Amino acid sequence: MESLFTAENTILGIGNIILSDEGFGVRVVEYLEKNFNFPDNVALIDGGTLGVELLHFVAGTRRLLIIDSIDGGVAAGTTFHLRGDEIKAHFAQKISAHEVGIQDVLTMLELSGKKIPHVELIGAQPFSLEAGVELTPRMSELVPPFADKAAAILRSWGLEVTR
């Protein structure tokens, strides 16, 4: 289980960009890449709908921040910030194919003795999962604040992140 890179810290945006708000995590990572500067020990990854293939991108990282649209069965636009065991509980519901994939990746790493020591997930309840390559306007409004939240999380990890 060899990693394709050696970043100590990883931001992983996941989601299906052809199902409107389902692509939220990917769109936030794209925004981060365009608007922020990160230290060399931070990797930003567009995980799209990759499943267990993500293993090769996150194996070996010490801190992982996952950004995703999260169907928590609550009002559209509701935001989430999950850590540790809360993430396992969320993924246990297996809402979409890519979430099954990331759950499998985290489980495989744990079972192989290569568990990522620190994992956080931020996301928002989607407004729409209809076919479309653009986020809905209200979900689009959440992208900049989520990018700021991601940057703040990395700063809390002791990393220098600038606009």
CSV table of C-alpha atoms in Angstrom, one decimal:
chain,number,residue,atom,x,y,z
A,1,MET,CA,0.0,0.0,0.0
A,2,GLU,CA,2.4,2.7,-1.3
A,3,SER,CA,1.5,6.3,-1.4
A,4,LEU,CA,1.8,8.3,-4.6
A,5,PHE,CA,3.1,11.3,-2.6
A,6,THR,CA,4.6,12.0,0.8
A,7,ALA,CA,2.5,15.0,2.0
A,8,GLU,CA,2.1,15.1,5.7
A,9,ASN,CA,-1.2,16.9,5.5
A,10,THR,CA,-3.9,16.4,2.9
A,11,ILE,CA,-7.1,18.2,1.9
A,12,LEU,CA,-9.3,15.8,0.0
A,13,GLY,CA,-12.4,17.1,-1.9
A,14,ILE,CA,-14.7,14.4,-2.9
A,15,GLY,CA,-18.0,14.4,-4.8
A,16,ASN,CA,-19.6,13.8,-8.2
A,17,ILE,CA,-19.4,17.1,-10.1
A,18,ILE,CA,-22.1,16.1,-12.6
A,19,LEU,CA,-24.8,15.9,-9.8
A,20,SER,CA,-24.8,19.6,-8.9
A,21,ASP,CA,-24.3,20.0,-5.2
A,22,GLU,CA,-22.8,16.5,-4.8
A,23,GLY,CA,-19.6,18.1,-6.3
A,24,PHE,CA,-19.2,20.5,-3.4
A,25,GLY,CA,-16.0,19.0,-1.9
A,26,VAL,CA,-14.3,19.2,-5.3
A,27,ARG,CA,-15.4,22.8,-5.9
A,28,VAL,CA,-14.1,23.9,-2.5
A,29,VAL,CA,-10.7,22.3,-3.3
A,30,GLU,CA,-10.6,24.1,-6.6
A,31,TYR,CA,-11.3,27.4,-4.8
A,32,LEU,CA,-8.6,26.7,-2.3
A,33,GLU,CA,-6.1,26.0,-5.1
A,34,LYS,CA,-6.9,29.3,-6.8
A,35,ASN,CA,-7.1,31.5,-3.7
A,36,PHE,CA,-4.7,30.2,-1.0
A,37,ASN,CA,-1.1,29.4,-0.6
A,38,PHE,CA,-0.1,26.3,1.3
A,39,PRO,CA,3.2,25.0,2.7
A,40,ASP,CA,5.0,22.2,0.7
A,41,ASN,CA,3.8,19.6,3.2
A,42,VAL,CA,0.2,20.1,2.2
A,43,ALA,CA,-1.5,18.3,-0.7
A,44,LEU,CA,-4.8,19.3,-2.2
A,45,ILE,CA,-6.5,16.4,-3.9
A,46,ASP,CA,-9.6,16.3,-6.1
A,47,GLY,CA,-10.8,12.9,-5.2
A,48,GLY,CA,-13.9,13.1,-7.3
A,49,THR,CA,-15.8,9.8,-7.1
A,50,LEU,CA,-12.7,7.7,-6.7
A,51,GLY,CA,-13.3,4.8,-4.4
A,52,VAL,CA,-10.6,2.6,-2.9
A,53,GLU,CA,-8.2,4.2,-5.5
A,54,LEU,CA,-8.0,7.1,-3.0
A,55,LEU,CA,-5.8,4.8,-0.9
A,56,HIS,CA,-2.8,5.6,-3.0
A,57,PHE,CA,-3.3,9.3,-2.4
A,58,VAL,CA,-3.9,9.4,1.3
A,59,ALA,CA,-1.7,6.5,2.6
A,60,GLY,CA,1.1,8.0,4.7
A,61,THR,CA,-0.5,11.3,5.4
A,62,ARG,CA,-0.7,12.3,9.1
A,63,ARG,CA,-3.6,14.7,9.0
A,64,LEU,CA,-6.5,14.4,6.5
A,65,LEU,CA,-9.2,17.0,6.0
A,66,ILE,CA,-12.1,15.7,3.9
A,67,ILE,CA,-14.5,18.1,2.3
A,68,ASP,CA,-17.8,16.8,0.9
A,69,SER,CA,-21.5,17.4,0.5
A,70,ILE,CA,-23.1,15.5,3.4
A,71,ASP,CA,-26.6,14.1,3.4
A,72,GLY,CA,-27.4,14.2,7.0
A,73,GLY,CA,-31.2,14.2,6.5
A,74,VAL,CA,-31.4,17.8,7.7
A,75,ALA,CA,-32.2,21.2,6.2
A,76,ALA,CA,-30.3,22.1,3.0
A,77,GLY,CA,-27.3,24.2,3.7
A,78,THR,CA,-26.8,22.8,7.2
A,79,THR,CA,-23.0,22.5,7.8
A,80,PHE,CA,-21.1,19.7,9.5
A,81,HIS,CA,-17.7,19.4,11.1
A,82,LEU,CA,-17.0,15.8,12.1
A,83,ARG,CA,-13.9,14.3,13.8
A,84,GLY,CA,-12.6,10.9,14.5
A,85,ASP,CA,-15.3,8.4,15.4
A,86,GLU,CA,-18.0,10.8,14.3
A,87,ILE,CA,-16.7,10.3,10.7
A,88,LYS,CA,-17.0,6.5,11.0
A,89,ALA,CA,-20.6,6.9,12.2
A,90,HIS,CA,-21.4,9.2,9.3
A,91,PHE,CA,-19.9,6.9,6.7
A,92,ALA,CA,-21.6,3.8,8.2
A,93,GLN,CA,-24.7,5.1,6.6
A,94,LYS,CA,-23.1,4.8,3.1
A,95,ILE,CA,-25.0,7.6,1.4
A,96,SER,CA,-23.1,7.6,-2.0
A,97,ALA,CA,-20.6,5.6,-3.9
A,98,HIS,CA,-17.6,7.9,-3.1
A,99,GLU,CA,-18.5,7.9,0.6
A,100,VAL,CA,-18.4,4.1,0.5
A,101,GLY,CA,-15.0,4.4,-1.1
A,102,ILE,CA,-13.5,6.8,1.5
A,103,GLN,CA,-15.0,4.7,4.4
A,104,ASP,CA,-13.3,1.6,2.8
A,105,VAL,CA,-10.0,3.5,2.5
A,106,LEU,CA,-10.0,4.6,6.1
A,107,THR,CA,-10.9,1.1,7.3
A,108,MET,CA,-8.2,-0.5,5.1
A,109,LEU,CA,-5.6,1.9,6.5
A,110,GLU,CA,-6.6,1.1,10.0
A,111,LEU,CA,-6.6,-2.7,9.5
A,112,SER,CA,-3.2,-2.5,7.9
A,113,GLY,CA,-1.7,-0.6,10.8
A,114,LYS,CA,-1.4,2.6,8.8
A,115,LYS,CA,-4.3,4.5,10.3
A,116,ILE,CA,-4.3,8.2,9.6
A,117,PRO,CA,-3.7,9.7,13.1
A,118,HIS,CA,-6.0,12.8,12.6
A,119,VAL,CA,-9.0,12.9,10.3
A,120,GLU,CA,-11.6,15.7,10.1
A,121,LEU,CA,-14.5,16.1,7.7
A,122,ILE,CA,-16.4,19.3,6.8
A,123,GLY,CA,-19.4,19.5,4.6
A,124,ALA,CA,-22.9,20.9,3.9
A,125,GLN,CA,-26.3,19.3,3.3
A,126,PRO,CA,-26.9,19.7,-0.5
A,127,PHE,CA,-29.8,21.7,-1.9
A,128,SER,CA,-30.0,19.5,-5.0
A,129,LEU,CA,-28.5,16.3,-6.4
A,130,GLU,CA,-30.1,16.7,-9.8
A,131,ALA,CA,-27.9,16.3,-12.9
A,132,GLY,CA,-25.9,19.4,-13.6
A,133,VAL,CA,-22.2,20.5,-13.6
A,134,GLU,CA,-22.7,23.6,-11.5
A,135,LEU,CA,-23.5,24.0,-7.8
A,136,THR,CA,-26.8,25.5,-7.0
A,137,PRO,CA,-26.5,29.2,-6.2
A,138,ARG,CA,-27.0,28.7,-2.5
A,139,MET,CA,-24.4,25.9,-2.3
A,140,SER,CA,-22.0,28.1,-4.4
A,141,GLU,CA,-22.3,30.8,-1.7
A,142,LEU,CA,-21.0,28.2,0.8
A,143,VAL,CA,-17.7,27.6,-1.1
A,144,PRO,CA,-15.7,30.7,0.1
A,145,PRO,CA,-16.7,30.3,3.8
A,146,PHE,CA,-15.8,26.6,3.6
A,147,ALA,CA,-12.4,27.4,2.1
A,148,ASP,CA,-11.8,29.8,5.0
A,149,LYS,CA,-12.9,27.1,7.4
A,150,ALA,CA,-10.5,24.6,5.8
A,151,ALA,CA,-7.7,27.2,6.0
A,152,ALA,CA,-8.5,27.8,9.7
A,153,ILE,CA,-8.4,24.0,10.4
A,154,LEU,CA,-5.0,23.8,8.8
A,155,ARG,CA,-3.8,26.8,10.9
A,156,SER,CA,-5.1,25.0,14.0
A,157,TRP,CA,-2.7,22.2,12.9
A,158,GLY,CA,0.2,24.7,13.1
A,159,LEU,CA,0.4,25.3,9.4
A,160,GLU,CA,0.9,28.6,7.7
A,161,VAL,CA,-1.9,29.2,5.1
A,162,THR,CA,-2.3,32.5,3.4
A,163,ARG,CA,-4.6,34.1,0.8
